[in-house]
Coordinates of C-alpha atoms and ligand atoms in Angstrom, one line a residue:
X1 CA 97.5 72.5 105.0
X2 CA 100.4 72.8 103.3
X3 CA 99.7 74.3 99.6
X4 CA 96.5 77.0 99.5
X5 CA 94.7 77.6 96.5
X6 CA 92.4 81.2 97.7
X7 CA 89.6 82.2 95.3
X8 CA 87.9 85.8 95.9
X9 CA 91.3 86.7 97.1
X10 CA 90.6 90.6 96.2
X11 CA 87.9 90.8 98.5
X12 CA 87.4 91.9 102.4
X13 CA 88.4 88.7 103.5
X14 CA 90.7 87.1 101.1
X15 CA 93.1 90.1 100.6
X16 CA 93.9 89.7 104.7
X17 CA 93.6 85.6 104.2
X18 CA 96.5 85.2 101.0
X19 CA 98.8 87.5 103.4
X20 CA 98.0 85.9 106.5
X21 CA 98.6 82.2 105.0
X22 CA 101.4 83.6 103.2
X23 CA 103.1 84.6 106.4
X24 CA 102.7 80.8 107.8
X25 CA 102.8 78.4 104.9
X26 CA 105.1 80.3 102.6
X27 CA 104.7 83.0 100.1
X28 CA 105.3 80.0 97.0
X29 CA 102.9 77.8 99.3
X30 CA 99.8 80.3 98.6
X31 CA 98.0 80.8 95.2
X32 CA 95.1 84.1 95.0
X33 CA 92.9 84.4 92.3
X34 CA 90.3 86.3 91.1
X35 CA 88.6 87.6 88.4
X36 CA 90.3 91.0 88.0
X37 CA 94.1 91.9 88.4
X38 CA 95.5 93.0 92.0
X39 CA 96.5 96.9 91.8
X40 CA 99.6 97.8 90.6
X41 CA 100.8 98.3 94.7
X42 CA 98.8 95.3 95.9
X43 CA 100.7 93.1 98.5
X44 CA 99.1 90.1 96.8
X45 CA 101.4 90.5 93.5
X46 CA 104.6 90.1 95.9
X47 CA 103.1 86.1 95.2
X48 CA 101.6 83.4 92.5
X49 CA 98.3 85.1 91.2
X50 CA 96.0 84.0 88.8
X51 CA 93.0 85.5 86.8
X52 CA 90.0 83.2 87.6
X53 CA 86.4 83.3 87.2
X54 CA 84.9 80.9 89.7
X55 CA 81.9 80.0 86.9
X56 CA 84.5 78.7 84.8
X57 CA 84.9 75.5 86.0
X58 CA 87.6 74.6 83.1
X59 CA 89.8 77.3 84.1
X60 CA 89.6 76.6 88.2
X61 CA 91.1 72.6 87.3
X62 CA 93.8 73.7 85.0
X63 CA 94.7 76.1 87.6
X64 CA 94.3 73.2 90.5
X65 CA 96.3 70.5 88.1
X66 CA 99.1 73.4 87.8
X67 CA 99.3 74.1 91.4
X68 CA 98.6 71.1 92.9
X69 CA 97.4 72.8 96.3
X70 CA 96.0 70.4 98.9
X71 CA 93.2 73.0 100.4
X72 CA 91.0 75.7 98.5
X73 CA 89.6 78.2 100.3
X74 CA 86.4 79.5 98.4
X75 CA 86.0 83.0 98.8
X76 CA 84.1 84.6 95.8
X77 CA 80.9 85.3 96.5
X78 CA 78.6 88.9 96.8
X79 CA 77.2 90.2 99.9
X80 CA 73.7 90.9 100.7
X81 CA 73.0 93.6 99.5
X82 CA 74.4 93.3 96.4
X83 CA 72.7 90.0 95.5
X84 CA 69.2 91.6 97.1
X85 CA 69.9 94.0 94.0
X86 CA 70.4 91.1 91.7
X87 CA 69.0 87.5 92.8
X88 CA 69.9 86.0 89.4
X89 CA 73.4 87.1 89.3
X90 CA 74.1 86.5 92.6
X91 CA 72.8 82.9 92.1
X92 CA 74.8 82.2 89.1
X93 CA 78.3 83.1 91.5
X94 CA 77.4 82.6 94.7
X95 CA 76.1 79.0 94.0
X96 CA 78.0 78.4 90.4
X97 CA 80.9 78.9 92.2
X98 CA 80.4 76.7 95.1
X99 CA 79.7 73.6 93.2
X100 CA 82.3 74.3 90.6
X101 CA 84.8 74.5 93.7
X102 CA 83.2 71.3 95.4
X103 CA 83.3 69.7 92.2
X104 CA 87.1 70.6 92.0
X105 CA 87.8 70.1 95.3
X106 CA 86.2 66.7 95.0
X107 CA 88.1 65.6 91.9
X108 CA 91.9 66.5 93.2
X109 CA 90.7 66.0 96.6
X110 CA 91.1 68.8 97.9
X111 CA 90.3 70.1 101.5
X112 CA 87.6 72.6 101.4
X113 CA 87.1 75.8 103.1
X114 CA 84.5 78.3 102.1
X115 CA 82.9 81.2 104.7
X116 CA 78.7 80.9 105.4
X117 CA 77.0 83.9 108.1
X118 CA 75.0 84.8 110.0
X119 CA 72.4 85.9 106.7
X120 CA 71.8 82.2 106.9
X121 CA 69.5 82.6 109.4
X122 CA 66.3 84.4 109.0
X123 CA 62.9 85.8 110.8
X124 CA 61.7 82.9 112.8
X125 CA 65.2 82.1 114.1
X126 CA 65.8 82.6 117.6
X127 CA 66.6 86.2 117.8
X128 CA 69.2 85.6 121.4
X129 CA 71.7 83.2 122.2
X130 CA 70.7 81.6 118.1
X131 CA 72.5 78.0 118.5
X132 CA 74.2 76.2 115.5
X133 CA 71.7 74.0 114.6
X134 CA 68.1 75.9 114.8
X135 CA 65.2 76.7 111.9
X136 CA 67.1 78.6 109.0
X137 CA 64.5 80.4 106.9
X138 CA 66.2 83.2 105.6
X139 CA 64.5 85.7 103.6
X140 CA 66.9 87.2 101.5
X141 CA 68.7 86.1 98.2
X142 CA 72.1 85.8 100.1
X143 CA 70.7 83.8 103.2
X144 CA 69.5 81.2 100.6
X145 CA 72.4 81.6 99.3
X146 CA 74.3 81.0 101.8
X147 CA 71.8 78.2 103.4
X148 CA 71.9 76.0 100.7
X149 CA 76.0 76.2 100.8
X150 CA 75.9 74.8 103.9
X151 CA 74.2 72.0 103.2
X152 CA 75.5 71.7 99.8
X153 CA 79.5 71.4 101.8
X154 CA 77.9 68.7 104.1
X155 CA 76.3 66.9 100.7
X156 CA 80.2 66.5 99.6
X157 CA 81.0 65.8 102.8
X158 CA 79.1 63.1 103.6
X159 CA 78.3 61.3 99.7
X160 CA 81.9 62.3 98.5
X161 CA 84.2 62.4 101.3
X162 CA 85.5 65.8 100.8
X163 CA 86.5 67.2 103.9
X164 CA 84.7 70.4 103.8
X165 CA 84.5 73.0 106.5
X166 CA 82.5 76.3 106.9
X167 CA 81.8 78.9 109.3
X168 CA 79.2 81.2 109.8
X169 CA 80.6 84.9 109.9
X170 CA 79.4 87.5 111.5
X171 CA 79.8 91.3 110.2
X172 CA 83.5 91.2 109.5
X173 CA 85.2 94.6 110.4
X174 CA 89.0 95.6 109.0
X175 CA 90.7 99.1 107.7
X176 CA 92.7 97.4 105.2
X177 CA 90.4 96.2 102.9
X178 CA 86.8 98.2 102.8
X179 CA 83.8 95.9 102.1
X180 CA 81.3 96.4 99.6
X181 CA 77.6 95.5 99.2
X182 CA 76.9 94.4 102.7
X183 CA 74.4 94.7 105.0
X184 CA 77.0 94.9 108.3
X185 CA 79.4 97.7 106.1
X186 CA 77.8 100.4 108.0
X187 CA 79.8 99.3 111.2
X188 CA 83.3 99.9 108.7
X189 CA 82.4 102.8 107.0
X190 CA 81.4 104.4 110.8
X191 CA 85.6 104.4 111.6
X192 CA 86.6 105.8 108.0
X193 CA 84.0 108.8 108.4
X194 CA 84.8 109.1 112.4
X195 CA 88.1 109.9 111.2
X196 CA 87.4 111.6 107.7
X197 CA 84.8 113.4 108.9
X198 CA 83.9 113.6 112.7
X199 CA 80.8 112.3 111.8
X200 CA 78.4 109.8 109.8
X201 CA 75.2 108.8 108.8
X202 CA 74.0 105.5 109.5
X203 CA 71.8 103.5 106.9
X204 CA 71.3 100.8 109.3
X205 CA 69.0 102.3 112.7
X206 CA 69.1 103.1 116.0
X207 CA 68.4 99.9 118.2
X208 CA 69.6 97.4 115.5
X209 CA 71.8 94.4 116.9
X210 CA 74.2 92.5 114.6
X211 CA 77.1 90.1 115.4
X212 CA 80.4 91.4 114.2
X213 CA 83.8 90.8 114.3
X214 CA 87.6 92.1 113.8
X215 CA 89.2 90.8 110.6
X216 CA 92.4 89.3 112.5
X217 CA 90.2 86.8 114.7
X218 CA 87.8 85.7 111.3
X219 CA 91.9 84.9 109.6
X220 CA 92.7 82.8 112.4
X221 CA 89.8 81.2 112.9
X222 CA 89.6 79.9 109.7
X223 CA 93.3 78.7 109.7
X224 CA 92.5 77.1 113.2
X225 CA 89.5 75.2 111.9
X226 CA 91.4 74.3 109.2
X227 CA 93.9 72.9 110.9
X228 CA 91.5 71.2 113.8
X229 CA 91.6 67.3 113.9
X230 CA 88.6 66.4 111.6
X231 CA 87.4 63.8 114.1
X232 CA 87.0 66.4 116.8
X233 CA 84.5 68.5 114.5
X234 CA 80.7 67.6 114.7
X235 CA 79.2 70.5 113.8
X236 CA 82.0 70.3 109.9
X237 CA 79.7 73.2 108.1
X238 CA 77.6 75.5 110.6
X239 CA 80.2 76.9 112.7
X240 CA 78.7 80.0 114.5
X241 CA 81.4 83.0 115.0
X242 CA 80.9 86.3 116.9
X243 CA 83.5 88.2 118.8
X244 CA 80.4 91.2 119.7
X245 CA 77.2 92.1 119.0
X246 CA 76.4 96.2 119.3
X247 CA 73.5 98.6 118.1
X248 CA 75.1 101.7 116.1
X249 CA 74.7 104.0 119.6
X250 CA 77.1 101.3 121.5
X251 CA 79.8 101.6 118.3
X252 CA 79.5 105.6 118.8
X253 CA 79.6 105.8 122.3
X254 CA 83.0 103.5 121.7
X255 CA 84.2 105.8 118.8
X256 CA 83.2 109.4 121.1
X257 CA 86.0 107.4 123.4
X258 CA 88.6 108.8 121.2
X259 CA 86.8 112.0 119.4
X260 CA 84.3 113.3 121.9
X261 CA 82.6 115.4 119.2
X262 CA 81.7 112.4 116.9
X263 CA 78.7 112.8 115.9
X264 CA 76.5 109.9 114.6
X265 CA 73.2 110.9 112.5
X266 CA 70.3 108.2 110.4
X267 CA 68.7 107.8 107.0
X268 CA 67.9 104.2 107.0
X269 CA 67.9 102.4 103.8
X270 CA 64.7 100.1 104.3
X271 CA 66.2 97.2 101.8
X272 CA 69.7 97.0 104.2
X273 CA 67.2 97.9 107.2
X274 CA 64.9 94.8 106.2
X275 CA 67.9 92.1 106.2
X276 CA 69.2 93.4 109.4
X277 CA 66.0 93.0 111.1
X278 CA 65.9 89.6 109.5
X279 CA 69.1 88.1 110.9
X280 CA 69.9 87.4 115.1
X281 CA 70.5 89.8 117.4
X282 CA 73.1 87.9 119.0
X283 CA 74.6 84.1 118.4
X284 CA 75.8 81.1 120.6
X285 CA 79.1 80.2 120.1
X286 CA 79.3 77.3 121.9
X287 CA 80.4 74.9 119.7
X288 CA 83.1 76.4 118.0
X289 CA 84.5 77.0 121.4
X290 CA 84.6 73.4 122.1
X291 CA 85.3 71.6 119.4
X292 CA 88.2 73.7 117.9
X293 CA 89.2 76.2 120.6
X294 CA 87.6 79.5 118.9
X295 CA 88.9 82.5 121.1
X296 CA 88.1 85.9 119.3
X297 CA 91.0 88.8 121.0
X298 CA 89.0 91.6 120.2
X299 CA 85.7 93.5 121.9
X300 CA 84.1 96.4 120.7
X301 CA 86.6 99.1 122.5
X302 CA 89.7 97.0 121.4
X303 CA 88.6 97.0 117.9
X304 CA 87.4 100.8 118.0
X305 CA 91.2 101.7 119.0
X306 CA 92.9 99.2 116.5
X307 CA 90.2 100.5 113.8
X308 CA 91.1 104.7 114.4
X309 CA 94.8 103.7 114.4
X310 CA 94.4 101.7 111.0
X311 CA 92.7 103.6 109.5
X312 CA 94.7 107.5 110.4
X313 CA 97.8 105.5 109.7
X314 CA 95.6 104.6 106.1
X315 CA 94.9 108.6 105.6
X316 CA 98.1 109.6 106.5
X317 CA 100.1 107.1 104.1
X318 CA 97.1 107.9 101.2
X319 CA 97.7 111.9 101.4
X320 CA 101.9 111.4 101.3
Ligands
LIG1 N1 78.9 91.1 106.0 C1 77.9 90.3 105.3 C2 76.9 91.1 104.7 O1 76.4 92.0 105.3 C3 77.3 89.3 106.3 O2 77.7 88.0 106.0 O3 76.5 90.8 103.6

């Protein structure tokens, strides 16, 4: 990769993704866009930005023909819970999107990144040790979502050529950028209320096990499978990615490390509750391992520290 065009690049992901590629291929080197304007202290403006709606398929190849990147990575999308509130709409972006990016991709030839998860899978997946290639019936709008992009990236891959790559993220976890609309927030927002508060209540329950991971290791796996060797990649579009899995007593018990008195209470919200009980417990990630080296830095207690430093340092900078 030498030129990066990011789409979503506002989002949980892409705001630490523009920097992060920024920092290696060059501030000029990296384009963000997305559909609404950074804020006036956003990081991002300190680069090229453009406005883009990823259903305007139009707008995405002028902006591509302009640029001339030699890599998108697809970021856009909404999150579970979100699209579980409205299945059309999330359709109409989450899958509009993709094909108008594929399409785009396929036209300037484009190397092709966009992120999958772990909502791909679904009840009747093997709840332990889930391997990459297993039954995928998810339930929700965001798993189909999600499913059919996966095989949608291999379709271009294999008909077109396009040398498309995914992963399949587990419950990313970062103080810089909150999420919004997902099922795997409640693991973030725990940190900003430890330190806010001394206490939070959980929508997800007791007992309920979810792969997650800290922000830094999801950016450099993605520029790492990027920049694999494509002949040493068999598994191109169902990467699976954990650094941990916990229950929301483990990421307490971690938290109560640092403030003893943290106290962690429940009102479950049955539509989040039903996804979570939908996806793995815990996946196998074998393959990513071997084939292009994934090595996550971060367990739970690592992250817990690195997540109460962000985000007092966040507080302390925000009340200045
Ligand atoms: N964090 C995502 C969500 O909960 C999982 O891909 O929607």
């Amino acid at each position: 990769m030498k030129r990066i065009m990011i789409t979503g690049a506002l989002g949980q992901i892409g705001t630490e993704l523009v920097l992060k590629c920024r920092e290696i291929y060059g501030t000029e080197n990296v384009l963000a866009t997305d559909i609404r304007e950074p804020e006036a202290d956003s990081p991002i403006k300190e680069g090229p930005f453009e406005i883009l709606d990823v259903t305007d398929i139009e707008r995405m190849k002028e902006i591509v023909s302009e640029f001339k990147p030699d890599a998108m990575m697809h970021m856009a999308a909404l999150l579970s819970a979100t699209a579980e509130k409205n299945p059309q709409l999330a359709w109409n972006i989450n899958m509009g999107g993709l094909v108008n990016a594929l399409e785009t991709a396929r036209e300037y030839d484009l190397q092709f990144f966009t992120p999958s998860s772990i909502g791909a899978f679904g009840p009747t997946t093997p709840k332990k040790d889930t391997p990459a290639l297993t039954i995928q019936r998810p339930t929700s709008m965001y798993g189909v979502n999600k499913v059919s992009g996966e095989l949608l990236c291999e379709y271009y891959h294999t008909k077109f050529g396009v040398d498309t790559r995914s992963v399949r993220f587990p419950g990313l976890i970062s103080y810089v950028k909150e999420p919004g609309g997902g099922t795997t927030d409640y693991a973030v927002e725990i940190y900003f209320e430890a330190v806010r508060k001394g206490e939070y209540t959980s929508f997800i329950d007791k007992g309920t096990y979810m792969d997650m991971m800290f922000m830094d290791d999801a950016i450099d796996a993605i520029i790492k499978l990027m920049e694999a060797p494509e002949d040493e990649l068999k598994h191109r579009c169902a990467f699976n990615l954990s650094g941990m899995s916990f229950e929301p007593e483990e990421i307490a018990a971690s938290i109560q490390k640092h403030i003893p008195d943290f106290k962690l209470s429940y009102d479950v919200d049955p539509v989040r509750q039903g996804i979570a009980d939908s996806w793995p417990d815990a996946i196998d990630t074998s393959c990513s391992r071997d084939e292009w080296g994934f090595a996550p830095k971060y367990d739970l207690d690592k992250m817990t520290e690195a997540m109460l430093n962000g985000v007092r340092e966040k507080e302390a900078a925000a009340q200045k």
